[in-house]
Coordinates of C-alpha atoms in Angstrom, one line a residue:
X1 CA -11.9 -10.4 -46.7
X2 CA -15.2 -12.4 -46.8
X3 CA -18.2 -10.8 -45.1
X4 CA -18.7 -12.5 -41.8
X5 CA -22.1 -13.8 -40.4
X6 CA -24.7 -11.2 -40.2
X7 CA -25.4 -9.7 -37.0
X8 CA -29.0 -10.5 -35.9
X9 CA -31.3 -7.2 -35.2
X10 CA -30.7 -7.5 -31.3
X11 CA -26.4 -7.1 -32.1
X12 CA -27.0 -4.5 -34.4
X13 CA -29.2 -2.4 -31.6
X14 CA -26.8 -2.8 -29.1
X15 CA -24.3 -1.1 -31.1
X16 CA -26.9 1.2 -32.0
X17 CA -27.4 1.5 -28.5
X18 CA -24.6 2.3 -27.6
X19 CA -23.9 5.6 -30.3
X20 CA -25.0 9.7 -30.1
X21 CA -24.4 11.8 -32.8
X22 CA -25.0 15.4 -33.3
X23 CA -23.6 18.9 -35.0
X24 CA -22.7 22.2 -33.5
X25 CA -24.2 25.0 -34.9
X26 CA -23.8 28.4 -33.9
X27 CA -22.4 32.0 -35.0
X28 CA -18.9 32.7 -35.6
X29 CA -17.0 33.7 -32.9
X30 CA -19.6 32.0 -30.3
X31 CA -16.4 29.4 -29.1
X32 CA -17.4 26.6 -31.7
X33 CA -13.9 24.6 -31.9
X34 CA -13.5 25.9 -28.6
X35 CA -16.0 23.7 -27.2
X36 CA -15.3 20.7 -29.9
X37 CA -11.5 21.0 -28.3
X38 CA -13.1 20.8 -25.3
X39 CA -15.5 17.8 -25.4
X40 CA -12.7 15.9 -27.1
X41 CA -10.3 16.3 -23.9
X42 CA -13.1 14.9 -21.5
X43 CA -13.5 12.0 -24.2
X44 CA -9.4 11.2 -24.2
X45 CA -9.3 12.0 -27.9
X46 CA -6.6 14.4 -27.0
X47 CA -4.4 15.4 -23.7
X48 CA -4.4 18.9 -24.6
X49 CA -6.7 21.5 -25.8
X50 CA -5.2 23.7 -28.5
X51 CA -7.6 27.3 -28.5
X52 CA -8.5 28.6 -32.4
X53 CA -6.2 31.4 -32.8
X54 CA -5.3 33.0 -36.3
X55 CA -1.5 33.0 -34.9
X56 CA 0.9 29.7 -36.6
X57 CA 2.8 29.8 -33.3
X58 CA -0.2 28.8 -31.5
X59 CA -1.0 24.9 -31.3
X60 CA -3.8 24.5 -34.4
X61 CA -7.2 23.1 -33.3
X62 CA -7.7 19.4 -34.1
X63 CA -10.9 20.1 -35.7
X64 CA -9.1 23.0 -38.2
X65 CA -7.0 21.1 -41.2
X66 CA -7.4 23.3 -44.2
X67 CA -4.5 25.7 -44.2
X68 CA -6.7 28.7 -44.4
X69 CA -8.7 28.0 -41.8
X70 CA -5.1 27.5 -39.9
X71 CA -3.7 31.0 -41.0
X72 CA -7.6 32.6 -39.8
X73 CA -8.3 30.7 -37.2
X74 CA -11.9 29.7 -38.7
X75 CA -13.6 26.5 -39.4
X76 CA -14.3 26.4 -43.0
X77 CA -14.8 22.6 -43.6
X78 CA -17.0 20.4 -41.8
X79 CA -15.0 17.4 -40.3
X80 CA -16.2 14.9 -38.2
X81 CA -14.5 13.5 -34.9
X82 CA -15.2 10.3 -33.4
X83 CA -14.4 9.3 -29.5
X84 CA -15.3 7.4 -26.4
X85 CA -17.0 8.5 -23.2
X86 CA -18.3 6.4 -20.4
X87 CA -18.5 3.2 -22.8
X88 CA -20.8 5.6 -25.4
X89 CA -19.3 6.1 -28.9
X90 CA -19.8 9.8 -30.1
X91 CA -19.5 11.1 -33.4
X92 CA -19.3 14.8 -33.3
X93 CA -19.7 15.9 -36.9
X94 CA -17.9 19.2 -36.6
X95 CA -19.7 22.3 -38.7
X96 CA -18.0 25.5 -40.2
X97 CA -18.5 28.1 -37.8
X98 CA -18.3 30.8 -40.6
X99 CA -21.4 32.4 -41.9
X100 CA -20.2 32.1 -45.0
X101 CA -20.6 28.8 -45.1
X102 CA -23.9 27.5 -44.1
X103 CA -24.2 25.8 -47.4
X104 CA -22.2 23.0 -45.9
X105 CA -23.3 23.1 -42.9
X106 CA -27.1 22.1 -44.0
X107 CA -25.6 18.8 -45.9
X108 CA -24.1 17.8 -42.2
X109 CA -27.2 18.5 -40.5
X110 CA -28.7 15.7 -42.9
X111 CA -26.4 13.4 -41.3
X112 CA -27.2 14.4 -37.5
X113 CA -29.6 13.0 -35.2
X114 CA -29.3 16.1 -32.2
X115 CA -27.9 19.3 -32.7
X116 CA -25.9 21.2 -30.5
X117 CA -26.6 25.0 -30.4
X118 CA -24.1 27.1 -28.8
X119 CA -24.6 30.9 -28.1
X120 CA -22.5 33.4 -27.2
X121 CA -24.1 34.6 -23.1
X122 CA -23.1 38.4 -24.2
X123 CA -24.8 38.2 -27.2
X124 CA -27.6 35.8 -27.2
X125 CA -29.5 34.7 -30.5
X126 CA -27.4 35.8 -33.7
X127 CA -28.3 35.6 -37.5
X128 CA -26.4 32.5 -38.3
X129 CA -27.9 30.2 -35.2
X130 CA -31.3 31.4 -36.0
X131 CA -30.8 30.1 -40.2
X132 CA -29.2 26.9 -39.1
X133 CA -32.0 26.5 -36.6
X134 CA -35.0 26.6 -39.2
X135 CA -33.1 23.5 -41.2
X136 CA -32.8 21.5 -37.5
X137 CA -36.8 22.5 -37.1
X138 CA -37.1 21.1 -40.4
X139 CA -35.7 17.7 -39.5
X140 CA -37.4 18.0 -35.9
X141 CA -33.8 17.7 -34.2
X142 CA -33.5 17.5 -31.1
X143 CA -31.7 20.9 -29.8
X144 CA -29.5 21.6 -26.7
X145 CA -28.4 24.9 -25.7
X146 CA -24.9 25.8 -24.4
X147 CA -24.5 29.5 -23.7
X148 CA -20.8 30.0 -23.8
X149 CA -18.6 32.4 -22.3
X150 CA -20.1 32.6 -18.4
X151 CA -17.0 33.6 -17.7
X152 CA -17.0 37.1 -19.4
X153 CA -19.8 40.0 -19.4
X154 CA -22.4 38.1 -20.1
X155 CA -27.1 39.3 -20.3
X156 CA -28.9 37.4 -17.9
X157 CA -29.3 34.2 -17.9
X158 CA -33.4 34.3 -17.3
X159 CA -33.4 37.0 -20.3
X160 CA -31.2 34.5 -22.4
X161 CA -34.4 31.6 -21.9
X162 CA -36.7 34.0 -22.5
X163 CA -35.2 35.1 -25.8
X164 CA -35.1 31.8 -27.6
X165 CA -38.7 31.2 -26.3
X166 CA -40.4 34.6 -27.6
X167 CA -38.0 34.3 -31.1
X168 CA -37.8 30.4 -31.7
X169 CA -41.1 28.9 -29.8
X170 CA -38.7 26.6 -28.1
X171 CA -39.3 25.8 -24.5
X172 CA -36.5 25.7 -22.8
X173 CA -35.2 23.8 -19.3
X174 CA -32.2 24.8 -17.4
X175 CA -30.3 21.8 -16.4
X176 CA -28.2 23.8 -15.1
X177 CA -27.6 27.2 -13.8
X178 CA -25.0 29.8 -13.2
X179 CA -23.3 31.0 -10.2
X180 CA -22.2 34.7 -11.2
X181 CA -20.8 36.0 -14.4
X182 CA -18.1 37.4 -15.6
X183 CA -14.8 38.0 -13.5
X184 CA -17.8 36.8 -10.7
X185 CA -18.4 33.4 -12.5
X186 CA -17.6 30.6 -9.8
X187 CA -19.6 27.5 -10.9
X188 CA -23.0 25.9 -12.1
X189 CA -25.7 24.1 -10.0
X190 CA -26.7 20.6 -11.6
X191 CA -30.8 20.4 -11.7
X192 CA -30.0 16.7 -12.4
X193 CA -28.3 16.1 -8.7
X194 CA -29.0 18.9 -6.6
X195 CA -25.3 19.6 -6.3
X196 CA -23.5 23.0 -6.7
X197 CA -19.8 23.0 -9.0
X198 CA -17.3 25.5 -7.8
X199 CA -14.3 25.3 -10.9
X200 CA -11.0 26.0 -10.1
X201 CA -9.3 27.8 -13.2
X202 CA -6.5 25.8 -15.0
X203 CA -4.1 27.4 -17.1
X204 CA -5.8 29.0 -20.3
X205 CA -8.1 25.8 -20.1
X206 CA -6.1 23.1 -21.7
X207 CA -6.4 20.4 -19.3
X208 CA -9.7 19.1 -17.8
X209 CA -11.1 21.8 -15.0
X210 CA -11.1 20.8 -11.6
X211 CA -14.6 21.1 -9.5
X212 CA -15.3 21.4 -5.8
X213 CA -18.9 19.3 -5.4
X214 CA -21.2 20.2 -3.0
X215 CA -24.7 19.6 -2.1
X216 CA -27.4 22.4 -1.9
X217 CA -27.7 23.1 1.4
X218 CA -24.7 22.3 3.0
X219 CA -23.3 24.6 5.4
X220 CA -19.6 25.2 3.9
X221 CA -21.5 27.3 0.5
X222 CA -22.0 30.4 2.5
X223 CA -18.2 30.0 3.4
X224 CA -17.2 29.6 0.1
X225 CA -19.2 31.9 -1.9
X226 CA -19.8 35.9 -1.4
X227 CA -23.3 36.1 0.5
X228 CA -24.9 38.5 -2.4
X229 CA -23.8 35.7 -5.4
X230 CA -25.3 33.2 -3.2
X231 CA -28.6 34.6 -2.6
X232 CA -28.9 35.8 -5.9
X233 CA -28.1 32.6 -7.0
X234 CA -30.9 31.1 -4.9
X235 CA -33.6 33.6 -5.6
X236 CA -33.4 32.7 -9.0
X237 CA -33.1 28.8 -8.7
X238 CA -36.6 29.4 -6.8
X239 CA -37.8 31.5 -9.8
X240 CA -37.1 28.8 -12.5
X241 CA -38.4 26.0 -10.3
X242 CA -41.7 27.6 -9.4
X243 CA -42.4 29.3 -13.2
X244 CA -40.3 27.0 -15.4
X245 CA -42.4 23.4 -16.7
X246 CA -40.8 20.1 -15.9
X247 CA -38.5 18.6 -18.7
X248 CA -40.2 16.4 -21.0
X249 CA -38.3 14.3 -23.2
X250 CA -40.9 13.4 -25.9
X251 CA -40.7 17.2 -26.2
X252 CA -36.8 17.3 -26.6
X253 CA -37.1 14.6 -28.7
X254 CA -39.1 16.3 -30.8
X255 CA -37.4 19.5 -31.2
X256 CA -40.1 21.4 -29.2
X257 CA -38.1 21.5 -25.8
X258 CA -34.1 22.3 -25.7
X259 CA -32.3 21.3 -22.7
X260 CA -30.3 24.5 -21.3
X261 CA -26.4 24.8 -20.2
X262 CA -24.5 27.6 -18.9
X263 CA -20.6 27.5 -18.7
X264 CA -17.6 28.4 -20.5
X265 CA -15.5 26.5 -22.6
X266 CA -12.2 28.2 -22.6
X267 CA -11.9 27.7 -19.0
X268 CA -13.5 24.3 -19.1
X269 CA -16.2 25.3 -16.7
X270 CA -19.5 23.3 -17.2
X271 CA -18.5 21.4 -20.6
X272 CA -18.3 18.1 -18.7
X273 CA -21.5 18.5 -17.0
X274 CA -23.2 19.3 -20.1
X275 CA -21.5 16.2 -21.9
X276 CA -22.8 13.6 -19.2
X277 CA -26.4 15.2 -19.4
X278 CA -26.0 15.1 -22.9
X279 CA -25.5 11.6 -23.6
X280 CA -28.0 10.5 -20.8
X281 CA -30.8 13.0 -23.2
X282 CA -29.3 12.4 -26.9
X283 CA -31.5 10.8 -29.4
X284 CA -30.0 7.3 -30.4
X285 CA -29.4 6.7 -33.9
X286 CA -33.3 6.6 -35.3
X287 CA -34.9 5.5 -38.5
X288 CA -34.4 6.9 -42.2
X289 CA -36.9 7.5 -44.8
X290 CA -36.1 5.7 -48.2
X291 CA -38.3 4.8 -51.6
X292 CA -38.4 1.3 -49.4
X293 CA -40.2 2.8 -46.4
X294 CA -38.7 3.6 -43.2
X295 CA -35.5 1.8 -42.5
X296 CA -34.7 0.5 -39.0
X297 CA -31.1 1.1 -37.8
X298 CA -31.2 -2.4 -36.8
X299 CA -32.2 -3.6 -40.2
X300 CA -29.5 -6.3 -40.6
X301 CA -28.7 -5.3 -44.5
X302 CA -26.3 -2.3 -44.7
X303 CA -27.4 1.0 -45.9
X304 CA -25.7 4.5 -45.7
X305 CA -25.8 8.1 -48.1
X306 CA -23.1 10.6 -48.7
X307 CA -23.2 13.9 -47.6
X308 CA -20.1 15.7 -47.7
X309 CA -17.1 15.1 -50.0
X310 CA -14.0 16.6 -49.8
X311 CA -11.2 16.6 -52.4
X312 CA -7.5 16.9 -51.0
X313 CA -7.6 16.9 -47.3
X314 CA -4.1 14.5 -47.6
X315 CA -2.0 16.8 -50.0
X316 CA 0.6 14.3 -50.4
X317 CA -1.7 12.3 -52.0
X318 CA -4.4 14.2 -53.9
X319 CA -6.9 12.0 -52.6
X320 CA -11.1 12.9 -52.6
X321 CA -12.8 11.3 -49.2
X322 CA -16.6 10.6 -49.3
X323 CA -18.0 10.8 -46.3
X324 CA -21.0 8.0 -45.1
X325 CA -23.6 8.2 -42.4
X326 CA -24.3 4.5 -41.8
X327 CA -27.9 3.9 -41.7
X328 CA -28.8 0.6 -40.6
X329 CA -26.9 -3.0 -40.4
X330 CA -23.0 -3.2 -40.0
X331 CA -20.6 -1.8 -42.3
X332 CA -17.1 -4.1 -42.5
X333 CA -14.2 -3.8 -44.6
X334 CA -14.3 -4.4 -48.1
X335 CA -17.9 -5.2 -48.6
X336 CA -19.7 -4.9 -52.0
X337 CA -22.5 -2.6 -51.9
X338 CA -24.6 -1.9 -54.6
X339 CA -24.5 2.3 -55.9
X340 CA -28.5 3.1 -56.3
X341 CA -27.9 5.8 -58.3
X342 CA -25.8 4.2 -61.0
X343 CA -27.2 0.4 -60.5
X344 CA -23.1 -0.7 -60.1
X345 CA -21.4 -2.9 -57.2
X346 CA -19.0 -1.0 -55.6
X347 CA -16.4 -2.6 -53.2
X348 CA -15.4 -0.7 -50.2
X349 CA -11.8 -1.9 -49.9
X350 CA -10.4 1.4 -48.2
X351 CA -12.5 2.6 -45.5
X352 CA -11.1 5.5 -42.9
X353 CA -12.3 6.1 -39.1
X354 CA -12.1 9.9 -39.8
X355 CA -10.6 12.3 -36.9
X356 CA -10.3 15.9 -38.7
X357 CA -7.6 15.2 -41.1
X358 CA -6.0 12.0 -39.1
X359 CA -7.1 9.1 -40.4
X360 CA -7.2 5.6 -39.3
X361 CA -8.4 2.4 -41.9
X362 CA -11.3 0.5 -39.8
X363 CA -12.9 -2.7 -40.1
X364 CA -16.9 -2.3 -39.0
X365 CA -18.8 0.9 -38.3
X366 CA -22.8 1.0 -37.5
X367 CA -25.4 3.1 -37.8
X368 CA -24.6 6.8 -36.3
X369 CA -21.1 6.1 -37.2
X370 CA -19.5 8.4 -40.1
X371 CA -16.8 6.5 -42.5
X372 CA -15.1 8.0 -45.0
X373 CA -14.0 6.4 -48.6
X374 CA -11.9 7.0 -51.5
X375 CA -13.7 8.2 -54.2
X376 CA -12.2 8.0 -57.1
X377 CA -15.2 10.0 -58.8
X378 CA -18.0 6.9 -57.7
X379 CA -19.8 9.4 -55.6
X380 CA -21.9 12.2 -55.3
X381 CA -23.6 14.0 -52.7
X382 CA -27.2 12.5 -51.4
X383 CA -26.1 8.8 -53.0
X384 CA -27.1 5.8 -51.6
X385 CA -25.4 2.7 -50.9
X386 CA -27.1 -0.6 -50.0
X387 CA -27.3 -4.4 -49.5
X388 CA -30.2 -6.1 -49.7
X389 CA -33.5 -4.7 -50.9
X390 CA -33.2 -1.4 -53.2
X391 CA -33.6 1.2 -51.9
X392 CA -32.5 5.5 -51.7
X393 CA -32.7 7.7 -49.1
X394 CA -34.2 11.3 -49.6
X395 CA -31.8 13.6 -51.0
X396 CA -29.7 16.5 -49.9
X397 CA -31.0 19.5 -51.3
X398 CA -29.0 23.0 -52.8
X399 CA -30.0 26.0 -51.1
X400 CA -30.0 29.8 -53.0
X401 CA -26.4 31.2 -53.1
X402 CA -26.1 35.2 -52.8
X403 CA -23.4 35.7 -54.4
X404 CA -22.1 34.8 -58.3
X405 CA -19.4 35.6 -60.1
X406 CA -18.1 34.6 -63.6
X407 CA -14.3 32.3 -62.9
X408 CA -12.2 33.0 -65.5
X409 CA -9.5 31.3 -66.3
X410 CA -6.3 34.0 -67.4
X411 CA -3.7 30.9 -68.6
X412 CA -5.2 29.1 -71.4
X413 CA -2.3 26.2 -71.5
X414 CA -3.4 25.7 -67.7
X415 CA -7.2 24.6 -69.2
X416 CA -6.7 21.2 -68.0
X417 CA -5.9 21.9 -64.7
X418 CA -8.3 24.6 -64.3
X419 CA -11.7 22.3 -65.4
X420 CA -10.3 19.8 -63.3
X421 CA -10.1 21.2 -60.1
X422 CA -13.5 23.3 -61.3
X423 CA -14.8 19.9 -61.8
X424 CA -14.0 18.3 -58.4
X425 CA -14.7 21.3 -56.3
X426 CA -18.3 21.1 -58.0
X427 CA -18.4 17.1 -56.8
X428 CA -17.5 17.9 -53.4
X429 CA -20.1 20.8 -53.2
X430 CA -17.5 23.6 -52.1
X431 CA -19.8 26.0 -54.2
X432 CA -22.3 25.7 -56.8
X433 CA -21.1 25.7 -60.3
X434 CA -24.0 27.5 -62.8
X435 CA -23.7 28.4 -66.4
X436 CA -24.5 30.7 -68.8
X437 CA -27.5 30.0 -71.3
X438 CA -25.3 32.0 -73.9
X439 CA -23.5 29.3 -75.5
X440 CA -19.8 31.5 -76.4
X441 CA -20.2 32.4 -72.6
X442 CA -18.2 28.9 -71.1
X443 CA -16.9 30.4 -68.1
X444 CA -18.5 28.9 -65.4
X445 CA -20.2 30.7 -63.0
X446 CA -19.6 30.5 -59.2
X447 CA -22.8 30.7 -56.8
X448 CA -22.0 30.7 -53.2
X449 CA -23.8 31.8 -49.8
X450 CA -20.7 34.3 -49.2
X451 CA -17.5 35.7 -50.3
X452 CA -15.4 33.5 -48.2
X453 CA -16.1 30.7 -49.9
X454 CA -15.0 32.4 -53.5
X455 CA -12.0 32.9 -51.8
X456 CA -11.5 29.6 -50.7
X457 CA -12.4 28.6 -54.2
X458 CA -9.2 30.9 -55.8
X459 CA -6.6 29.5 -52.8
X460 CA -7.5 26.1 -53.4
X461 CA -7.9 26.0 -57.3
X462 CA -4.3 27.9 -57.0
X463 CA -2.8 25.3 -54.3
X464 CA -4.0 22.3 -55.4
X465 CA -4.2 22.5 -58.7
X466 CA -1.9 24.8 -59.2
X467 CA -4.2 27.1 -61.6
X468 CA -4.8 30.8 -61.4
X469 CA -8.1 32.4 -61.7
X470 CA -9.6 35.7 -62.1
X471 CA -13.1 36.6 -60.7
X472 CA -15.7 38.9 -63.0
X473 CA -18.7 39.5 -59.9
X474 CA -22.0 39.5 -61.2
X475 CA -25.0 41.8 -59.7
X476 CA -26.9 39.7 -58.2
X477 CA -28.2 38.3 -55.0
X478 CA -31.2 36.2 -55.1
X479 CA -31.2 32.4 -57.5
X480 CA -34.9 30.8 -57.5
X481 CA -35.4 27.4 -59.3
X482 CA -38.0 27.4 -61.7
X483 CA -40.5 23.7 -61.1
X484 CA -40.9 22.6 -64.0
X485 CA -37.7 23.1 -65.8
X486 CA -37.6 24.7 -69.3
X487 CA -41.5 23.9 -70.1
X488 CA -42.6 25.5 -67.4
X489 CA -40.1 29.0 -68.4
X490 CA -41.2 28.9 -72.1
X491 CA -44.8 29.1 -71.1
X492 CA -44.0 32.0 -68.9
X493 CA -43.1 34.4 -71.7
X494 CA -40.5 36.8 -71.5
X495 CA -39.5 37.7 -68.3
X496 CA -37.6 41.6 -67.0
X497 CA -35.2 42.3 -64.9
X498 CA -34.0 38.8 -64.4
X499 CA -31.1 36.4 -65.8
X500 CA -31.5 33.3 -66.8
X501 CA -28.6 30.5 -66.1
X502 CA -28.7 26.5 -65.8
X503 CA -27.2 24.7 -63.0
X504 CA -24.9 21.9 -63.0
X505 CA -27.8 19.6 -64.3
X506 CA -28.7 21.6 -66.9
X507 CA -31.8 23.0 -65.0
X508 CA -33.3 26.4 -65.3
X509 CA -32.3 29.1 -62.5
X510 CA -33.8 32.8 -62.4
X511 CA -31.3 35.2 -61.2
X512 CA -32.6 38.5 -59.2
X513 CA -30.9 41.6 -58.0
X514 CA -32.9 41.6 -55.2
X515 CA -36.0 40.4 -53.6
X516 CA -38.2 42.5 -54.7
X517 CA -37.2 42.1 -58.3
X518 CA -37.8 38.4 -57.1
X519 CA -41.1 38.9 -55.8
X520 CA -42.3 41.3 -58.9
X521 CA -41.6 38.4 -61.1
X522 CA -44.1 36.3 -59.1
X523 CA -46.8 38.7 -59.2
X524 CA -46.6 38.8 -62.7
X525 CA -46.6 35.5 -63.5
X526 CA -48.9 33.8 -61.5
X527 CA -48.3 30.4 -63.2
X528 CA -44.7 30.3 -62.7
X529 CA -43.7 28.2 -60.0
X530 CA -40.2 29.3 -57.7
X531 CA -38.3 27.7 -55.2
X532 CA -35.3 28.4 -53.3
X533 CA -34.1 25.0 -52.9
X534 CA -32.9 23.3 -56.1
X535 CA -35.2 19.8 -57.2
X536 CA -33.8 16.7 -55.3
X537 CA -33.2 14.4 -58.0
X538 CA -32.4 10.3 -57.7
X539 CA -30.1 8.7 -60.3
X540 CA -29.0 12.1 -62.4
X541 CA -25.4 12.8 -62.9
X542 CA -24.5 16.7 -63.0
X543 CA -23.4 17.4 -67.0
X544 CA -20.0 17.6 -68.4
X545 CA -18.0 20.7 -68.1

């Protein structure tokens, strides 16, 4: 198909204008696909909301493909969903909800312009939200807050504010606030309009909830709620109006304010107040920083970088998808773009509108939109793709694994198999692959944030490519990346109580029991240079297995 006429900057911004993106992060169990479900039903994606259950009888979440996650009912891929909502295009890039596997998760976050944080109201702050957090605060995301589960035993909401200001240094606004909790739970008041939402419960939540709209002050409130929740309810609106600062959108904007919801998604209560304020709030799809400069969305030549890939989400067909965050210009059907890492023209005949694992081909995407493409081993994660002027974006950086193990492979006439789904598991950055320095050793070694993601490793080496493996753990918990490289290792000297393994690109990695063996090593050499990111680097292909 031959390219038609580029769009001019002011075309390309109106599509640009027109696009929000962001990722959910939170802790497991906070209601994660719960909520995605949710916001996909208010968008028309789907009719129905199917809850995340580990049970097959159940209707399986749109967002959850991967058998495993179907038999736990956990999100263990990233996916990403795209719908419409009041003439805005959304991408939602859906993030695994298990702590496992934050690795993932980070590479998505690239790819977002707002983040979604969603909390559990019982619980408040957890480990995994406060981890994903620091990479958002990295990027200066902007962050909006969605405590979940109003409609269960839940702390208070003012205590909930005040917790991720003292533990984050987020300011936080309450667009809108709670009615009760719990079994008491009967609605939010929206900031935005002055107007009070009593819900009506549906059954289990599947279809959109129903709300009785009312404006503060009118009469009929004292009829319809108990005269305790309602004063309550008002003493603490005055509280948050007198005490609480205005909301300031250069703030949210720049990650130092977070917007503030209250509702429940399982019951539907609040998710479709929280979607409109959302998209009124959202960061448009924003500049990127490349070896060019900063690149405009609205720059008319098309740019994009990988990063995710995912090998075998059709298993009919075997297939690996790259996934693209379009960066600027217009993306259309079997263009030729040049690959910046490798200096080739690659044509982009196949290109999918992703939707979890449903797929649909597409003709033109712009910048905020995700495509995905058939890689037939073209792409790795962190590449750039451009026309016009060369250029790459920065790239996605490895962060430390906790856990390593030795896979072994027990059926030596299934060695093909075995390297190659070891090989495209590696591509697709399901785990890190290391190796031993010890050149007899050529098992490769594993290096993950958790053990989930070892297991996923086993089921999916087993079930797609039909090879059995055998873990050997190794005891350690800490991998630091030595700058440098070898140089900088061999001037160190010899080093205790610490491993030494290469990565996938040959580089050197220190292993550590612990921390403190970690931070002994520092101490005694000075010189030697650590860091718990691995070295971004442009145009290098990992080595051979």
């Amino acid at each position: 198909m031959a390219s038609e006429a580029a769009l001019t900057p002011q075309e390309i911004a109106a599509a640009v204008e027109r696009r929000r993106n962001f990722a959910i992060i939170s802790h497991p169990d906070a209601g994660k696909t719960t909520l995605t479900e949710k916001l996909l039903l208010y968008g028309g994606a789907i009719h129905e909301a199917g809850a995340v259950k580990a049970r097959r009888a159940q209707r399986h979440a749109t967002s959850d493909w991967m058998e495993l996650e179907q038999q736990r009912g956990i999100s263990i891929t990233s996916t990403v969903l795209q719908f419409d909502y009041k003439n805005t295009i959304i991408n939602l890039l859906d993030t695994p909800g298990h702590q496992d596997f934050s690795e993932d998760t980070y590479r998505t976050l690239a790819a977002a312009d707002n983040a979604v944080m969603l909390e559990d109201a019982a619980k408040g702050l957890e480990p995994q939200t406060r981890k994903l957090f620091e990479v958002c605060k990295l990027r200066s995301l902007p962050i909006f807050t969605f405590f979940n589960k109003m409609d269960r035993p839940a702390r208070e909401p003012l205590e909930l504010l005040d917790e991720i200001e003292q533990e984050l240094g987020l300011q936080t606004y309450a667009v809108n606030w709670p009615i009760g909790m719990g079994d008491r739970f009967k609605g939010v008041f929206n900031r935005r309009k002055r107007q009070i939402h009593l819900f009506e419960r549906t059954a289990h939540g599947t279809k959109e909830a129903k709300s009785n709209i009312i404006d503060l002050g009118d009469p009929r409130i004292e009829d319809l709620l108990d005269q305790d929740l309602y004063y309550q309810f008002k003493e603490e609106l005055e509280m948050i109006e007198e005490i609480g600062p205005e909301l300031d959108m250069e703030a949210v904007h720049g990650g130092k304010m977070t917007p503030v919801f209250f509702g429940s998604a399982m019951t539907n209560f609040g998710v479709q107040l929280f979607l409109e304020a959302f998209l009124d709030y959202a960061l448009m799809p924003g500049a990127h920083n490349s070896t060019a400069g900063e690149v405009s969305p609205d720059n008319p030549d098309f740019t994009g970088f990988v990063f995710k890939l995912q090998a075998n989400m059709d298993p009919k067909h075997r297939d690996r998808v790259a996934f693209v965050r379009v960066c600027s210009g217009r993306f259309e059907k079997d263009m030729v773009v040049n690959h910046a890492r490798t200096g080739k023209s690659v044509r982009l005949s196949h290109p999918q509108k992703l939707f979890a694992q449903g797929r649909e081909s597409l003709t033109e995407a712009y910048p905020g939109d995700v495509i995905g493409l058939n890689n037939p081993g073209v792409f790795a994660i962190g590449d750039t793709i451009y026309q016009g002027q060369k250029l790459e974006y920065e790239g996605i950086p490895c962060f430390s694994p906790e856990m390593f193990a030795y896979l072994k492979n027990p059926n030596p006439p299934k060695y093909k198999q075995f390297q190659k789904g070891v090989s495209e598991l590696r591509e697709e950055g399901a785990v890190q692959i290391m190796f031993s320095t010890d050149e007899s050793r050529r098992d490769p070694i594993l290096a993950a944030v958790g053990q989930l993601q070892f297991e996923v490793v086993q089921f999916r080496m087993q079930n797609e490519y039909n090879a059995e493996t055998l873990l050997e753990p190794l005891p350690f918990s800490v991998a630091r990346w030595v700058q440098g490289g070898w140089e900088a290792l061999k001037k160190a000297g010899r080093l205790f109580n610490t491993a030494t393994v290469k990565d996938s690109w040959g580089r050197p990695v220190l292993l550590f029991r612990n921390e403190w063996n970690c931070q002994q090593i520092e101490m005694e050499h000075p010189g030697l240079k650590l860091s718990n990111t691995a070295p971004v680097v442009s145009g290098m292909e990992p080595e051979d297995l």
